[in-house]
mmCIF file of C-alpha atoms in Angstrom:
data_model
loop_
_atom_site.group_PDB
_atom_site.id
_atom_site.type_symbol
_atom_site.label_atom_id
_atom_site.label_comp_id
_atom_site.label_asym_id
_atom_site.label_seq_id
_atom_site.Cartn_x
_atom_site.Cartn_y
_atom_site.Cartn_z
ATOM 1 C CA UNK A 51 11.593 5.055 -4.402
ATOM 2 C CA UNK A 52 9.907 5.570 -7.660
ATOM 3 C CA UNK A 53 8.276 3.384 -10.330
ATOM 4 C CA UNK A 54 6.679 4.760 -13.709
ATOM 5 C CA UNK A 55 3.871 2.875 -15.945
ATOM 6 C CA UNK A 56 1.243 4.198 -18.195
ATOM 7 C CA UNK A 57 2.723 7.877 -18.213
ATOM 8 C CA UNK A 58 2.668 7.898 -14.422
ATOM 9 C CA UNK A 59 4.951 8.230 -11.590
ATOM 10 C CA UNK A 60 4.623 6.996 -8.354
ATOM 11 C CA UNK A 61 7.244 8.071 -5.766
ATOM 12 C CA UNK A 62 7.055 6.864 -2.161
ATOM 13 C CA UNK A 63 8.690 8.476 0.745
ATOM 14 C CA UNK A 64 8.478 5.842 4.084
ATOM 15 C CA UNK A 65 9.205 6.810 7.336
ATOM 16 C CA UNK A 66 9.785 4.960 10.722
ATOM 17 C CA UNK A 67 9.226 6.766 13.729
ATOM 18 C CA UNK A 68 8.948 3.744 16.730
ATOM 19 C CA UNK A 69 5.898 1.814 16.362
ATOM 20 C CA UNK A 70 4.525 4.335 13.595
ATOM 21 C CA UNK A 71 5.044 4.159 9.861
ATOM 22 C CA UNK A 72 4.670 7.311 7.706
ATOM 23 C CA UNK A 73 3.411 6.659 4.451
ATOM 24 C CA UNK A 74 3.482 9.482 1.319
ATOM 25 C CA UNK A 75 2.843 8.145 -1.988
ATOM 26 C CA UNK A 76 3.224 10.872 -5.014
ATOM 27 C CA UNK A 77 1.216 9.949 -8.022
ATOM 28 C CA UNK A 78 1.927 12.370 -10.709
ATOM 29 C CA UNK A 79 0.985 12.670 -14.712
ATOM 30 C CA UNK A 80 -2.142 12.091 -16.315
ATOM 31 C CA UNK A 81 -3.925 11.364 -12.665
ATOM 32 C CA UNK A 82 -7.260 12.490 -14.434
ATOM 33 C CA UNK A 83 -7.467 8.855 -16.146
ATOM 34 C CA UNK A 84 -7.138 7.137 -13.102
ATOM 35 C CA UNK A 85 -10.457 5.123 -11.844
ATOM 36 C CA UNK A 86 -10.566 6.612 -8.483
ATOM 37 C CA UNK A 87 -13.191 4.764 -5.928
ATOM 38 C CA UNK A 88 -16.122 6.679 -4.503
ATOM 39 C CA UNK A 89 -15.464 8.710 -0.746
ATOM 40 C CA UNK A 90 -16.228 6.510 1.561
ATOM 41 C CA UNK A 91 -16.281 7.118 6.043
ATOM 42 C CA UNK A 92 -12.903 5.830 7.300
ATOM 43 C CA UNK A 93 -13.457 2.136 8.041
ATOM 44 C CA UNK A 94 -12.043 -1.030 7.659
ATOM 45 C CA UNK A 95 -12.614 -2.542 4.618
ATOM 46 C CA UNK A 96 -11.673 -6.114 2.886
ATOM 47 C CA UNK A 97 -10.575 -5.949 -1.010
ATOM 48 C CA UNK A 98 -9.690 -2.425 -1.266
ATOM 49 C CA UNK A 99 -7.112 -4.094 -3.446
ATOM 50 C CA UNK A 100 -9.734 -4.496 -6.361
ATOM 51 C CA UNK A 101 -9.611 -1.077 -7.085
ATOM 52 C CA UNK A 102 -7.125 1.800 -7.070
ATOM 53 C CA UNK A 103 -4.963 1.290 -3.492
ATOM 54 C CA UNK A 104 -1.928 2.601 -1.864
ATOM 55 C CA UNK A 105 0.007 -0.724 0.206
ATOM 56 C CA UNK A 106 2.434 -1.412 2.301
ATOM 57 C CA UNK A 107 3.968 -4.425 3.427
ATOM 58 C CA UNK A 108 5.701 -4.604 7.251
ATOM 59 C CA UNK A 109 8.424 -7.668 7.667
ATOM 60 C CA UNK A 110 8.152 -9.462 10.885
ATOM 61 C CA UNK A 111 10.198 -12.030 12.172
ATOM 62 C CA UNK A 112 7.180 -14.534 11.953
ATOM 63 C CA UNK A 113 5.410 -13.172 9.095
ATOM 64 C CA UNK A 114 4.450 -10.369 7.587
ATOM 65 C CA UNK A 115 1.363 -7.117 8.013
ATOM 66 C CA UNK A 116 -0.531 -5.466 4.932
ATOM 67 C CA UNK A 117 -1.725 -2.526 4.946
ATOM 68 C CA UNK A 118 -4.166 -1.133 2.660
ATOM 69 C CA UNK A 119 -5.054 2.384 1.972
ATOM 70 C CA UNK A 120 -7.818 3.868 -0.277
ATOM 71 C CA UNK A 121 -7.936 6.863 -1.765
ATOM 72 C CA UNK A 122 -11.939 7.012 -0.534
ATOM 73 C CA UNK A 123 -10.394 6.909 2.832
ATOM 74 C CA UNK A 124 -11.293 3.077 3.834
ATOM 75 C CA UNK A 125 -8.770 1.171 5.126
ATOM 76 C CA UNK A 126 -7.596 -2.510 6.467
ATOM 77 C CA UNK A 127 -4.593 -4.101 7.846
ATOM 78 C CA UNK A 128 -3.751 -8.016 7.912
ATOM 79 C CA UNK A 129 -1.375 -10.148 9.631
ATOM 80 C CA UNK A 130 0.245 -13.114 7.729
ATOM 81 C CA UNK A 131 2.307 -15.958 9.401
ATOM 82 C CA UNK A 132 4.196 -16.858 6.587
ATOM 83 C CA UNK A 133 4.106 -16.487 2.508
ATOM 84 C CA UNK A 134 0.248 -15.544 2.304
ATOM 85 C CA UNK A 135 -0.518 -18.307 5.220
ATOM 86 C CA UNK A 136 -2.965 -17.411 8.299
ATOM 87 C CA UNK A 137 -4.272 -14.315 7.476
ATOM 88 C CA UNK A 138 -6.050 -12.524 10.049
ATOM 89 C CA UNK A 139 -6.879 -9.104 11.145
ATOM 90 C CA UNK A 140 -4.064 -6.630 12.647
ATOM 91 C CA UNK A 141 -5.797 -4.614 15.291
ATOM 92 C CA UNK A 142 -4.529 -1.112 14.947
ATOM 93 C CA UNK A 143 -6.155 2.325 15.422
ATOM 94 C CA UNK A 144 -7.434 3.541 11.970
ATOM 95 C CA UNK A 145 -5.345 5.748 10.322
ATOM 96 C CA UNK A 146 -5.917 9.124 8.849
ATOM 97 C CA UNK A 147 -5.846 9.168 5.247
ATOM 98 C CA UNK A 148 -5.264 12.414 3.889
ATOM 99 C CA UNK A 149 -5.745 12.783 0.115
ATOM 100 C CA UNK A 150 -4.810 15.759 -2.017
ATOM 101 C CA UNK A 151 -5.509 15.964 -6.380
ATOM 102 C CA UNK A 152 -3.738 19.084 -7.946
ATOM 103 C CA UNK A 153 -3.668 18.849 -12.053
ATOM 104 C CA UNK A 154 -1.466 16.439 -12.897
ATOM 105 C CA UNK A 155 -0.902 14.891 -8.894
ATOM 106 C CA UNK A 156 -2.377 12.730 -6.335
ATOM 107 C CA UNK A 157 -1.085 12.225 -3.308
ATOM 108 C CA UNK A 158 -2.032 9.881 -0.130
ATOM 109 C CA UNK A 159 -0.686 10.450 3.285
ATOM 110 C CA UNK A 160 -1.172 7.849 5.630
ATOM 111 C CA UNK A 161 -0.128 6.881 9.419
ATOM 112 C CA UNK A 162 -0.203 3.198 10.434
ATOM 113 C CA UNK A 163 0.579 1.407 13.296
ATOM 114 C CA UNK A 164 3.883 -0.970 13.055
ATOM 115 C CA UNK A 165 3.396 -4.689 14.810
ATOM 116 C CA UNK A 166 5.843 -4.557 17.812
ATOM 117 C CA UNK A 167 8.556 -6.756 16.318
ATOM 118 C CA UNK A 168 8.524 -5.572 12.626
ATOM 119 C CA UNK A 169 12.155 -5.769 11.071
ATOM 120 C CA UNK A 170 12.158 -2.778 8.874
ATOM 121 C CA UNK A 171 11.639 -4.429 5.912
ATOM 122 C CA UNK A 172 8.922 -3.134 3.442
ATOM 123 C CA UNK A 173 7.472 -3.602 0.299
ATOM 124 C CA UNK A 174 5.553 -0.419 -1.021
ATOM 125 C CA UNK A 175 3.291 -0.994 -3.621
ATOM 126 C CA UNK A 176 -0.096 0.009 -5.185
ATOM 127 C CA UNK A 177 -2.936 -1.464 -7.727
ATOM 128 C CA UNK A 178 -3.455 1.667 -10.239
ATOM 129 C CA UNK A 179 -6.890 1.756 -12.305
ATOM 130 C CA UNK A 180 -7.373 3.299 -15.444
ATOM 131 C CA UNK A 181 -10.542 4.327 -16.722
ATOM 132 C CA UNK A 182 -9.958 2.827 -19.634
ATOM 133 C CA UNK A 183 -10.133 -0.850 -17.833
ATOM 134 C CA UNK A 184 -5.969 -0.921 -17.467
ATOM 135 C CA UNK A 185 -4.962 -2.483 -14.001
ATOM 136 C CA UNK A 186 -1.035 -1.325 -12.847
ATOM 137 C CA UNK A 187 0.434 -3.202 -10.378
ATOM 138 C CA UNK A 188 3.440 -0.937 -8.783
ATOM 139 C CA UNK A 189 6.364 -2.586 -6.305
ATOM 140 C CA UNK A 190 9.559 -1.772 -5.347
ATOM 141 C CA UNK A 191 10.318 -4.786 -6.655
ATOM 142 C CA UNK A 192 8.610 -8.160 -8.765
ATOM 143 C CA UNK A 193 9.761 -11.384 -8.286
ATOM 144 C CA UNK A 194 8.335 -12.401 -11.380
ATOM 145 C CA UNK A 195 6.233 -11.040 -14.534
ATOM 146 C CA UNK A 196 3.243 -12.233 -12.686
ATOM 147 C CA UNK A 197 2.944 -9.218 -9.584
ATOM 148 C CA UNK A 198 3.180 -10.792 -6.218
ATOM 149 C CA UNK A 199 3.276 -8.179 -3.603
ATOM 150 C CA UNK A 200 3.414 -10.765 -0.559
ATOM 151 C CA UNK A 201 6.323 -12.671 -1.644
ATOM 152 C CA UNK A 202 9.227 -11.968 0.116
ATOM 153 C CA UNK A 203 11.616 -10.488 -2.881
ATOM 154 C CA UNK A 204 9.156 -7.518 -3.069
ATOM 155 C CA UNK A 205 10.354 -6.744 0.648
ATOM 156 C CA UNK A 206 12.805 -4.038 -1.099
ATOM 157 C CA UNK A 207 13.163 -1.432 0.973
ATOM 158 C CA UNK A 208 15.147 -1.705 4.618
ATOM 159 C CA UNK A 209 14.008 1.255 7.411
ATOM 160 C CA UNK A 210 16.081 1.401 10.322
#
């Protein structure tokens, strides 16, 4: 899928391979005025959100998991029991977060680890800084002009 906004694309490729999702997100035009967050070790973090972040969002039949990914190479995943109720930690190995800036591209390669029962329903989306104080907020798909990536209707894309 692909979504444009402030002169730049984002494309997404998402692949399911069993328990494993394979995340590439393709950020490409004037990448240079992106506020991009400081290299950090790869840990879990909480509100990667806040700043520039790659997410994805993993339907289960109970709920839902979010997955953040940072371009500084922090991470953190969450479990939800229903429409952003009882939020908790997923446990999952860290994932590798491989970056890569070329003029003109970004891109973010990720791993993560799938919660056993997930339906193959995902939302991709990703919070987009600009130097210039702009804030992006990219989906497959809003359910309203206010972005909401955890409702359901952003749950847009359907892996087998």
């Amino acid at each position: 899928p692909t979504s444009r906004h402030d002169g730049l694309t984002l494309e997404v490729e998402a692949r399911r391979q069993g328990g494993r999702l394979s995340l590439d997100y393709a950020l490409s035009g004037p990448v240079e005025a992106v506020l991009w967050p400081q290299q950090a070790a790869r840990v879990r973090a909480d509100d990667l959100w806040l700043s520039t972040c790659f997410e994805a969002f993993a339907a289960t039949p109970d709920g839902y998991v979010e997955y953040n990914l940072s371009p500084s190479g922090a991470w953190a995943a969450y479990r939800f029991e229903g429409y952003r109720q009882g939020m908790r930690v997923f446990d999952m190995a860290a994932p590798f977060i491989v970056t890569r800036r070329a003029p003109g591209q970004f891109a973010l390669t990720a791993d993560v680890t799938l919660p056993d029962q997930a339906t193959g329903a995902l939302g991709l989306t990703a919070v987009i800084q600009g130097m210039n104080g702009s804030v992006g907020y990219w989906a497959l798909r809003h359910s309203s002009d206010k972005p909401d990536f955890h409702h359901p209707d952003s749950f847009a894309l359907e892996l087998p």
